[in-house]
Amino acid sequence: FKKYPPLGRSSFPKDFVFGAGSAAYQYEGGAFIDGKADSIWDTFTHQHPEGKVSGGVNALGVKYYNNLINEILAKGMIPYVTIFHWDLPQALEDEYEGFRNKKIVDDFLDYAEFLFKTFGDRVKHWFTLNEPYTYSYYGYGTGTMPPGRCSNYIGTCAAGDSSTEPYIVTHHLILAHGATPYQRGQIGVALVTAWIVPSTLTSKSERAAQRALDFMVGWFLHPMTYGDYPMTVQALAGKRVPKFTAEETVMLQKSYDFLGVNYYTAFFASNVLFYNNVNISVTTDNHANLTSVKDNGVAIGQATALNWLYVYPKGIEDLMLYLKDNYGNPPIYITENGIAEANNDKLPVQEALKDNDRIEYLYSHLFYLSKAIKAGVNVKGYFVWSFMDDFEWDAGFTIRFGMYYIDYKNGLKRYPKYSAYWYKKFLQT
Ligand code: GBH
């Protein structure tokens, strides 16, 4: 890494926390044991709904998480827990259409209260939601994630309306977050982000970039900070955006103690003309075209195994400064940052462990993150995505995000990749 100055744990503030992330549905397995009922992801991946409305608390589920939390603490680590990472109980989807119904807010609140009561003695950092944008946009906009709804002119969805449902679902996600009772200092929300670079040095492109940020990040962060949607979103989606009541606005203002930021990549934005009124959708409401490669062939960074993930480390610094300047310098945790390699099952395991690209990716992002901290951004921690190879949602097991390799053909045996050794050494210096 000759192009970067030396970097280690000591380049960051004393109380800065480092970690690595995982998520229930992507990690746990045990889909059919101990009385666990289906989530919408089980239905989507297996196409066999069998969920039923919960008969109460699942004692084995509680035991599972008690064991996990206690083991993490026993190893001298600190758990940062996400309450909802997309695996909605299928029963709630069947009973009242899940997040399309405002009833979800009460059920979310019950669930969160139960978690605080049951695990709150040991878990001190909670995130209400992981990437509500992804849940809403891909679940109801493109329909490529559960519950897989979209307008038929967008995809092959059986039902849905991508011009309205994403706005309704987002509204309820935001209210679920805002309604979650909490003790100050403990609650956050994790948002997916990208840095957006205007494709040309014109005000048209610059405004397109701003709209793209507003529709991805501001759509959630603006209400959760200031109590209402960004002006751009209100102007462009108009009456399709539900309104918050005066009480809800008050409840939402500054409704997080810290912000989780998932940062992977950046896109170029160019302006899209307002040419007609047909086929309205959340996917086009920002009137911005986002690409990793410009028409003239210039890529925003190095390509990776994932078509949406080009490497743009400086974006994390630019994004941090943007959040500081526009959202009151909140405490921030980088809750996800990392890259994946393509399925390399055919390689001998020892070869598959040589993930030098991942090391360079993590190093360069940490470098730009440390610059943001020096510029006054209040970044409190950094978690690599991901701890181990796992189930990558709509990409299944075809790609590997982990610092640990999983041999899926040999009893899920685990091997540290080079990046695991690198991260360990980084944390020791
Ligand atoms: C996060 O999503 C998730 O929180 C995490 O669970 C996941 O494993 C990780 O990142 C890696 O992806 O098919 O071209 O339309 C990141 C946001 C949203 C990025 C969905 C990929 C699909 C791109 N993801 N998106 S595309």
Coordinates of N, CA, C and O and ligand atoms in Angstrom, one line a residue, residues 23 26 85-86 130-131 134 138 144-145 192 262 264 306-308 336 385 390-394 401, ligand 1:
A23 N -25.8 -10.9 9.6 CA -27.2 -10.7 9.8 C -27.9 -12.0 9.9 O -27.5 -13.0 9.3
Q26 N -28.8 -14.2 6.9 CA -27.7 -14.5 6.1 C -26.7 -15.5 6.7 O -25.8 -16.0 6.1
H85 N -33.5 -6.8 10.0 CA -32.7 -6.8 8.8 C -33.4 -7.6 7.7 O -33.0 -8.7 7.2
W86 N -34.7 -7.2 7.4 CA -35.5 -7.6 6.3 C -36.3 -8.9 6.4 O -37.1 -9.2 5.6
N130 N -32.1 -2.1 9.3 CA -31.0 -2.1 8.4 C -31.5 -1.8 7.0 O -32.4 -2.5 6.5
E131 N -30.9 -0.7 6.4 CA -31.2 -0.4 5.0 C -32.7 -0.4 4.7 O -33.1 -1.2 3.8
T134 N -33.3 -0.3 0.9 CA -33.2 -1.6 0.2 C -34.5 -2.4 0.3 O -35.0 -2.9 -0.7
Y138 N -36.2 -2.3 -3.4 CA -36.1 -3.6 -4.1 C -37.3 -4.5 -3.8 O -37.7 -5.4 -4.6
T144 N -37.3 -7.2 -6.9 CA -36.3 -8.2 -7.0 C -35.9 -8.8 -5.6 O -35.1 -9.7 -5.5
M145 N -36.5 -8.2 -4.6 CA -36.4 -8.8 -3.2 C -37.7 -9.0 -2.6 O -38.7 -8.3 -3.1
V192 N -28.3 2.5 4.0 CA -27.4 2.2 2.8 C -27.2 3.5 2.2 O -28.0 4.4 2.1
N262 N -23.9 2.2 5.8 CA -23.3 1.1 5.0 C -22.8 1.8 3.7 O -23.6 2.4 3.0
Y264 N -20.4 1.2 0.3 CA -19.7 0.2 -0.6 C -19.1 0.9 -1.8 O -18.1 0.5 -2.3
L306 N -19.0 -7.9 -8.3 CA -20.4 -7.4 -8.3 C -20.6 -6.3 -9.3 O -19.9 -5.3 -9.2
N307 N -21.6 -6.3 -10.1 CA -21.8 -5.3 -11.2 C -22.1 -3.9 -10.6 O -21.9 -2.9 -11.2
W308 N -22.7 -3.9 -9.4 CA -23.0 -2.6 -8.7 C -21.9 -2.1 -7.9 O -22.0 -1.0 -7.4
E336 N -21.4 -1.2 7.6 CA -20.9 -2.2 6.6 C -20.0 -1.5 5.6 O -20.2 -0.4 5.2
W385 N -18.0 -5.6 6.5 CA -18.9 -6.5 6.0 C -18.2 -7.5 5.0 O -17.7 -7.0 4.0
D390 N -21.4 -15.7 3.4 CA -22.7 -15.9 3.9 C -23.7 -15.9 2.7 O -23.3 -15.9 1.5
F391 N -25.0 -16.0 3.0 CA -26.0 -16.0 2.0 C -26.3 -14.6 1.5 O -26.8 -13.8 2.2
E392 N -25.9 -14.3 0.2 CA -26.0 -12.9 -0.3 C -27.4 -12.7 -0.9 O -27.4 -12.4 -2.1
W393 N -28.4 -12.8 -0.2 CA -29.8 -12.5 -0.6 C -30.1 -12.9 -2.0 O -29.9 -14.1 -2.3
D394 N -30.4 -12.0 -2.9 CA -30.8 -12.4 -4.3 C -29.6 -13.0 -5.1 O -29.9 -13.6 -6.1
F401 N -18.5 -12.6 0.6 CA -18.2 -11.3 1.2 C -17.3 -11.4 2.5 O -17.0 -10.4 3.1
Ligands
GBH1 C1 -26.1 -4.6 2.2 O1 -26.8 -4.3 1.1 C2 -26.9 -5.6 3.2 O2 -27.2 -4.9 4.3 C3 -26.2 -6.8 3.5 O3 -27.1 -7.7 4.1 C4 -25.5 -7.4 2.2 O4 -25.0 -8.7 2.4 C5 -24.4 -6.4 1.8 O5 -24.9 -5.1 1.8 C6 -23.7 -6.8 0.5 O6 -24.6 -6.6 -0.5 O7 -29.1 -6.1 -8.2 O8 -27.8 -4.3 -9.2 O9 -30.1 -4.0 -8.4 C7 -26.1 -3.4 0.2 C8 -27.1 -2.8 -0.7 C9 -28.9 -3.4 -2.1 C10 -26.6 -3.6 -2.8 C11 -29.3 -4.2 -3.3 C12 -27.0 -4.5 -4.0 C13 -28.8 -4.9 -5.5 C14 -28.1 -4.3 -6.7 N1 -27.5 -3.7 -1.7 N2 -28.4 -4.1 -4.4 S1 -28.9 -4.7 -8.2

